[in-house]
PDB file of C-alpha atoms in Angstrom:
ATOM      1  CA  MET A 760      -7.865  -3.503  13.144  1.00 41.00           C
ATOM      2  CA  ALA A 761      -7.055  -7.038  11.748  1.00 51.00           C
ATOM      3  CA  ASP A 762      -4.690  -9.239  13.892  1.00 60.00           C
ATOM      4  CA  ALA A 763      -1.203  -8.815  12.642  1.00 60.00           C
ATOM      5  CA  SER A 764      -0.417 -12.267  13.001  1.00 72.00           C
ATOM      6  CA  ALA A 765      -3.516 -13.193  10.979  1.00 89.00           C
ATOM      7  CA  TRP A 766      -2.790 -14.659   7.531  1.00 92.00           C
ATOM      8  CA  SER A 767      -4.652 -12.911   4.628  1.00 93.00           C
ATOM      9  CA  THR A 768      -6.177 -14.888   1.938  1.00 93.00           C
ATOM     10  CA  LYS A 769      -3.616 -14.303  -0.461  1.00 94.00           C
ATOM     11  CA  GLU A 770      -0.903 -15.752   2.111  1.00 94.00           C
ATOM     12  CA  ASN A 771      -3.097 -18.952   2.375  1.00 94.00           C
ATOM     13  CA  LEU A 772      -3.494 -19.357  -1.418  1.00 95.00           C
ATOM     14  CA  VAL A 773       0.620 -18.929  -1.822  1.00 95.00           C
ATOM     15  CA  LEU A 774       1.144 -21.292   0.956  1.00 94.00           C
ATOM     16  CA  ALA A 775      -1.188 -24.030  -0.265  1.00 94.00           C
ATOM     17  CA  SER A 776      -0.151 -23.549  -4.040  1.00 95.00           C
ATOM     18  CA  ALA A 777       3.508 -23.955  -2.546  1.00 95.00           C
ATOM     19  CA  VAL A 778       2.520 -27.067  -0.911  1.00 94.00           C
ATOM     20  CA  GLU A 779       0.837 -28.372  -4.149  1.00 94.00           C
ATOM     21  CA  LYS A 780       3.714 -27.574  -5.881  1.00 94.00           C
ATOM     22  CA  TYR A 781       6.617 -28.669  -3.538  1.00 94.00           C
ATOM     23  CA  GLY A 782       4.955 -31.317  -1.489  1.00 92.00           C
ATOM     24  CA  GLU A 783       4.394 -31.337   2.251  1.00 91.00           C
ATOM     25  CA  ASP A 784       8.114 -32.575   2.844  1.00 90.00           C
ATOM     26  CA  ASN A 785       9.915 -29.672   1.304  1.00 92.00           C
ATOM     27  CA  TRP A 786       8.810 -26.738   3.893  1.00 93.00           C
ATOM     28  CA  LEU A 787      12.056 -24.917   2.979  1.00 93.00           C
ATOM     29  CA  GLN A 788      10.796 -24.368  -0.710  1.00 94.00           C
ATOM     30  CA  VAL A 789       7.397 -23.740   0.604  1.00 93.00           C
ATOM     31  CA  SER A 790       8.680 -20.929   2.986  1.00 92.00           C
ATOM     32  CA  ARG A 791      11.188 -19.622   0.333  1.00 92.00           C
ATOM     33  CA  ALA A 792       7.829 -19.166  -1.934  1.00 92.00           C
ATOM     34  CA  LEU A 793       6.071 -17.276   0.710  1.00 92.00           C
ATOM     35  CA  LYS A 794       8.997 -15.153   1.427  1.00 91.00           C
ATOM     36  CA  ALA A 795       8.889 -14.218  -2.068  1.00 91.00           C
ATOM     37  CA  HIS A 796       5.117 -13.824  -2.918  1.00 89.00           C
ATOM     38  CA  GLY A 797       3.622 -13.112   0.486  1.00 85.00           C
ATOM     39  CA  ASN A 798       3.272  -9.754   2.569  1.00 86.00           C
ATOM     40  CA  SER A 799       6.597  -8.191   2.599  1.00 85.00           C
ATOM     41  CA  LYS A 800       5.847  -6.281   5.519  1.00 90.00           C
ATOM     42  CA  ARG A 801       6.230  -9.433   7.758  1.00 89.00           C
ATOM     43  CA  PRO A 802       9.641 -10.157   9.263  1.00 89.00           C
ATOM     44  CA  ASN A 803      11.323 -13.455   7.506  1.00 80.00           C
ATOM     45  CA  SER A 804      10.622 -15.435  10.608  1.00 88.00           C
ATOM     46  CA  PHE A 805       6.879 -15.203  10.216  1.00 91.00           C
ATOM     47  CA  TYR A 806       7.491 -17.466   7.390  1.00 91.00           C
ATOM     48  CA  SER A 807       9.433 -20.173   9.064  1.00 91.00           C
ATOM     49  CA  ASN A 808       9.577 -23.545   7.867  1.00 90.00           C
ATOM     50  CA  LYS A 809       7.837 -24.591  11.064  1.00 92.00           C
ATOM     51  CA  ARG A 810       5.438 -21.929  11.132  1.00 91.00           C
ATOM     52  CA  THR A 811       4.386 -22.545   7.546  1.00 91.00           C
ATOM     53  CA  ALA A 812       3.927 -26.118   8.470  1.00 92.00           C
ATOM     54  CA  ALA A 813       1.618 -25.694  11.213  1.00 92.00           C
ATOM     55  CA  HIS A 814      -0.402 -23.080   9.385  1.00 93.00           C
ATOM     56  CA  PHE A 815      -0.954 -25.279   6.581  1.00 93.00           C
ATOM     57  CA  LYS A 816      -2.276 -28.034   8.832  1.00 91.00           C
ATOM     58  CA  GLU A 817      -4.538 -25.513  10.335  1.00 90.00           C
ATOM     59  CA  LEU A 818      -5.916 -24.706   6.793  1.00 88.00           C
ATOM     60  CA  LEU A 819      -6.498 -28.155   5.871  1.00 85.00           C
ATOM     61  CA  VAL A 820      -8.643 -28.940   9.186  1.00 84.00           C
ATOM     62  CA  ALA A 821     -10.397 -25.424   8.351  1.00 80.00           C
ATOM     63  CA  GLY A 822     -11.454 -26.691   5.133  1.00 73.00           C
ATOM     64  CA  GLU A 823     -12.478 -30.015   6.060  1.00 67.00           C
ATOM     65  CA  ASP A 824     -14.522 -28.460   8.997  1.00 60.00           C
ATOM     66  CA  ALA A 825     -16.304 -25.893   6.946  1.00 59.00           C
ATOM     67  CA  LYS A 826     -16.932 -28.741   4.576  1.00 60.00           C
ATOM     68  CA  ASN A 827     -18.483 -31.640   6.522  1.00 55.00           C
ATOM     69  CA  GLY A 828     -17.055 -31.446   9.792  1.00 53.00           C
ATOM     70  CA  LYS A 829     -14.608 -34.035   9.630  1.00 54.00           C
ATOM     71  CA  ARG A 830     -11.080 -33.478  10.638  1.00 49.00           C
ATOM     72  CA  PRO A 831      -8.172 -34.814   7.871  1.00 46.00           C
ATOM     73  CA  LYS A 832      -5.869 -37.415   9.575  1.00 49.00           C
ATOM     74  CA  PRO A 833      -2.988 -35.875  11.020  1.00 49.00           C
ATOM     75  CA  GLY A 834       0.522 -36.281   9.529  1.00 49.00           C
ATOM     76  CA  GLY A 835      -0.826 -37.002   6.314  1.00 46.00           C
ATOM     77  CA  SER A 836      -1.733 -40.660   6.944  1.00 46.00           C
ATOM     78  CA  SER A 837      -4.385 -40.708   4.379  1.00 53.00           C
ATOM     79  CA  SER A 838      -3.116 -42.446   1.021  1.00 61.00           C
ATOM     80  CA  GLY A 839      -0.863 -40.009  -0.982  1.00 66.00           C
ATOM     81  CA  LEU A 840      -3.639 -39.570  -3.954  1.00 72.00           C
ATOM     82  CA  SER A 841      -6.282 -38.579  -1.534  1.00 87.00           C
ATOM     83  CA  ARG A 842      -3.914 -36.115   0.264  1.00 87.00           C
ATOM     84  CA  LYS A 843      -2.922 -34.507  -3.060  1.00 90.00           C
ATOM     85  CA  LYS A 844      -6.662 -34.443  -3.758  1.00 91.00           C
ATOM     86  CA  GLU A 845      -7.516 -32.315  -0.323  1.00 91.00           C
ATOM     87  CA  ILE A 846      -4.347 -29.982  -1.152  1.00 92.00           C
ATOM     88  CA  SER A 847      -5.664 -29.340  -4.709  1.00 93.00           C
ATOM     89  CA  LYS A 848      -9.440 -28.584  -3.253  1.00 92.00           C
ATOM     90  CA  THR A 849      -7.888 -26.503  -0.560  1.00 92.00           C
ATOM     91  CA  VAL A 850      -6.232 -24.466  -3.285  1.00 94.00           C
ATOM     92  CA  ASP A 851      -9.250 -24.309  -5.682  1.00 95.00           C
ATOM     93  CA  ARG A 852     -11.394 -22.971  -2.230  1.00 93.00           C
ATOM     94  CA  LEU A 853      -8.506 -20.344  -1.446  1.00 94.00           C
ATOM     95  CA  ARG A 854      -8.349 -19.393  -5.227  1.00 96.00           C
ATOM     96  CA  GLN A 855     -12.171 -18.744  -4.905  1.00 97.00           C
ATOM     97  CA  GLU A 856     -11.660 -16.863  -2.030  1.00 95.00           C
ATOM     98  CA  ARG A 857      -8.961 -14.584  -3.186  1.00 96.00           C
ATOM     99  CA  ILE A 858     -11.074 -13.873  -6.657  1.00 97.00           C
ATOM    100  CA  LYS A 859     -14.145 -12.788  -4.159  1.00 97.00           C
ATOM    101  CA  ASP A 860     -11.475 -10.469  -2.300  1.00 96.00           C
ATOM    102  CA  LEU A 861      -9.987  -9.158  -5.467  1.00 97.00           C
ATOM    103  CA  ARG A 862     -13.764  -8.340  -6.911  1.00 98.00           C
ATOM    104  CA  SER A 863     -14.790  -6.633  -3.562  1.00 97.00           C
ATOM    105  CA  ASN A 864     -11.599  -4.328  -3.727  1.00 97.00           C
ATOM    106  CA  ILE A 865     -12.279  -3.889  -7.542  1.00 98.00           C
ATOM    107  CA  VAL A 866     -15.895  -2.491  -6.777  1.00 98.00           C
ATOM    108  CA  GLY A 867     -14.704  -0.636  -3.750  1.00 97.00           C
ATOM    109  CA  ARG A 868     -12.327   1.313  -6.206  1.00 98.00           C
ATOM    110  CA  GLU A 869     -14.858   1.851  -8.740  1.00 98.00           C
ATOM    111  CA  ARG A 870     -16.940   3.595  -6.077  1.00 97.00           C
ATOM    112  CA  GLN A 871     -14.287   5.760  -5.160  1.00 97.00           C
ATOM    113  CA  ILE A 872     -13.345   6.626  -8.656  1.00 97.00           C
ATOM    114  CA  ARG A 873     -17.442   7.423  -9.371  1.00 97.00           C
ATOM    115  CA  GLU A 874     -17.421   9.810  -6.152  1.00 97.00           C
ATOM    116  CA  LEU A 875     -13.804  11.519  -7.484  1.00 96.00           C
ATOM    117  CA  LYS A 876     -15.463  11.950 -10.800  1.00 97.00           C
ATOM    118  CA  LEU A 877     -18.709  13.521  -9.352  1.00 95.00           C
ATOM    119  CA  ASP A 878     -16.455  15.701  -7.295  1.00 92.00           C
ATOM    120  CA  ILE A 879     -14.295  16.840 -10.012  1.00 93.00           C
ATOM    121  CA  LEU A 880     -17.851  17.611 -12.138  1.00 94.00           C
ATOM    122  CA  LYS A 881     -19.066  19.709  -9.092  1.00 91.00           C
ATOM    123  CA  VAL A 882     -16.069  21.852  -8.982  1.00 89.00           C
ATOM    124  CA  LYS A 883     -16.083  22.292 -12.689  1.00 91.00           C
ATOM    125  CA  LEU A 884     -20.011  23.000 -12.554  1.00 91.00           C
ATOM    126  CA  GLY A 885     -19.192  25.622  -9.822  1.00 88.00           C
ATOM    127  CA  LEU A 886     -21.281  24.103  -7.463  1.00 87.00           C
ATOM    128  CA  VAL A 887     -18.524  23.761  -4.666  1.00 85.00           C
ATOM    129  CA  ASP A 888     -17.537  27.482  -4.985  1.00 86.00           C
ATOM    130  CA  ASP A 889     -19.176  28.490  -1.816  1.00 86.00           C
ATOM    131  CA  ILE A 890     -17.921  25.744   0.126  1.00 86.00           C
ATOM    132  CA  ILE A 891     -14.343  26.296  -1.054  1.00 84.00           C
ATOM    133  CA  MET A 892     -14.955  30.220  -0.301  1.00 86.00           C
ATOM    134  CA  GLN A 893     -15.856  29.102   3.155  1.00 88.00           C
ATOM    135  CA  GLN A 894     -13.322  26.648   3.756  1.00 89.00           C
ATOM    136  CA  ARG A 895     -10.660  29.237   2.357  1.00 88.00           C
ATOM    137  CA  SER A 896     -12.010  31.548   4.889  1.00 90.00           C
ATOM    138  CA  ALA A 897     -11.856  29.226   7.790  1.00 90.00           C
ATOM    139  CA  VAL A 898      -8.131  28.570   6.890  1.00 91.00           C
ATOM    140  CA  SER A 899      -7.457  32.317   6.765  1.00 89.00           C
ATOM    141  CA  GLU A 900      -9.301  33.163   9.997  1.00 88.00           C
ATOM    142  CA  GLU A 901      -7.161  30.097  11.804  1.00 87.00           C
ATOM    143  CA  GLY A 902      -3.808  31.281  10.697  1.00 85.00           C
ATOM    144  CA  LYS A 903      -4.550  34.974  11.686  1.00 83.00           C
ATOM    145  CA  ARG A 904      -5.720  33.472  15.133  1.00 84.00           C
ATOM    146  CA  LYS A 905      -2.301  31.438  15.556  1.00 84.00           C
ATOM    147  CA  ARG A 906      -0.482  34.341  14.636  1.00 80.00           C
ATOM    148  CA  VAL A 907      -2.125  36.659  17.422  1.00 80.00           C
ATOM    149  CA  ASP A 908      -1.949  33.753  19.897  1.00 80.00           C
ATOM    150  CA  SER A 909       1.759  33.421  19.052  1.00 79.00           C
ATOM    151  CA  GLY A 910       2.324  37.374  19.641  1.00 72.00           C
ATOM    152  CA  THR A 911       2.786  38.107  15.873  1.00 66.00           C
ATOM    153  CA  VAL A 912       0.372  40.386  15.162  1.00 60.00           C
ATOM    154  CA  GLY A 913      -0.402  41.706  11.758  1.00 59.00           C
ATOM    155  CA  PRO A 914       0.120  39.967   7.966  1.00 60.00           C
ATOM    156  CA  PRO A 915       2.696  37.271   7.637  1.00 60.00           C
ATOM    157  CA  THR A 916       5.815  38.478   6.986  1.00 62.00           C
ATOM    158  CA  LYS A 917       7.330  37.711   3.721  1.00 64.00           C
ATOM    159  CA  LYS A 918      11.249  37.026   2.932  1.00 64.00           C
ATOM    160  CA  PRO A 919      12.676  39.875   0.544  1.00 62.00           C
ATOM    161  CA  ARG A 920      13.026  38.949  -2.948  1.00 63.00           C
ATOM    162  CA  ARG A 921      16.289  39.352  -4.833  1.00 62.00           C
ATOM    163  CA  ASP A 922      16.144  41.564  -7.635  1.00 57.00           C
ATOM    164  CA  SER A 923      17.431  39.355 -10.496  1.00 56.00           C
ATOM    165  CA  GLN A 924      19.064  42.715 -12.468  1.00 58.00           C
ATOM    166  CA  ASN A 925      21.530  43.129  -9.121  1.00 55.00           C
ATOM    167  CA  LYS A 926      22.865  39.626  -9.726  1.00 57.00           C
ATOM    168  CA  VAL A 927      26.290  39.388 -10.837  1.00 54.00           C
ATOM    169  CA  PRO A 928      26.914  35.989 -12.461  1.00 54.00           C
ATOM    170  CA  GLU A 929      29.935  34.315 -11.450  1.00 56.00           C
ATOM    171  CA  ARG A 930      32.613  32.256 -13.172  1.00 55.00           C
ATOM    172  CA  ALA A 931      35.167  30.093 -11.774  1.00 55.00           C
ATOM    173  CA  GLY A 932      38.445  31.388 -11.944  1.00 56.00           C
ATOM    174  CA  ALA A 933      37.636  34.638 -13.512  1.00 52.00           C
ATOM    175  CA  THR A 934      36.625  38.198 -12.149  1.00 56.00           C
ATOM    176  CA  VAL A 935      33.704  39.839 -13.408  1.00 52.00           C
ATOM    177  CA  ARG A 936      33.462  43.528 -13.830  1.00 56.00           C
ATOM    178  CA  ARG A 937      30.858  45.768 -14.026  1.00 54.00           C
ATOM    179  CA  SER A 938      30.679  48.590 -16.772  1.00 54.00           C
ATOM    180  CA  THR A 939      28.924  51.978 -16.058  1.00 59.00           C
ATOM    181  CA  SER A 940      26.151  51.159 -18.259  1.00 56.00           C
ATOM    182  CA  GLY A 941      25.247  48.060 -16.313  1.00 54.00           C
ATOM    183  CA  SER A 942      26.393  45.542 -18.407  1.00 53.00           C
ATOM    184  CA  VAL A 943      28.432  42.532 -17.543  1.00 52.00           C
ATOM    185  CA  GLY A 944      31.936  41.995 -19.026  1.00 54.00           C
ATOM    186  CA  GLY A 945      34.671  39.333 -18.542  1.00 53.00           C
ATOM    187  CA  GLY A 946      37.892  39.845 -16.897  1.00 52.00           C
ATOM    188  CA  GLY A 947      41.147  38.416 -16.818  1.00 52.00           C
ATOM    189  CA  VAL A 948      41.834  35.296 -15.164  1.00 53.00           C
ATOM    190  CA  ALA A 949      42.527  35.799 -11.382  1.00 45.00           C
TER     191      ALA A 949
END
């Protein structure tokens, strides 16, 4: 199970894209973008201004470490143009990671679809009839065993069905009389 506090590739991409759009001095807007496009299951405090700023700095460090082992200058002391390039490269790297994740998800879903189509074909061809009958028998035996264990021996009881012919329709504010022939006639207002 993944760490609940770990940021997904999508969240990282939204964060970097928002920083690229709004700048590193506008963490309120960046935080709002994350709240709007990030993981909706996260508490609002997860995308606080302070937390998003700290995580973005970690992203830049991780990107630089992965690239050449050099760390970016803290606090954005590098020139504005090189910092923008650095942010743009981070967005591009994260976009490629997200595309890779989505492709992987698509491949997994396509595999699931193929398996389901194969299962449907097996059912249509009658190749699983024996398995279905065995499972049905097992379920039936399990139900009988539970009834015996609970002290209810015999077949399960069913609720009695209402006979639709004996139902008498009711009208608000009117009485209904039944004739000797069984037909229903309207009466006067009560």
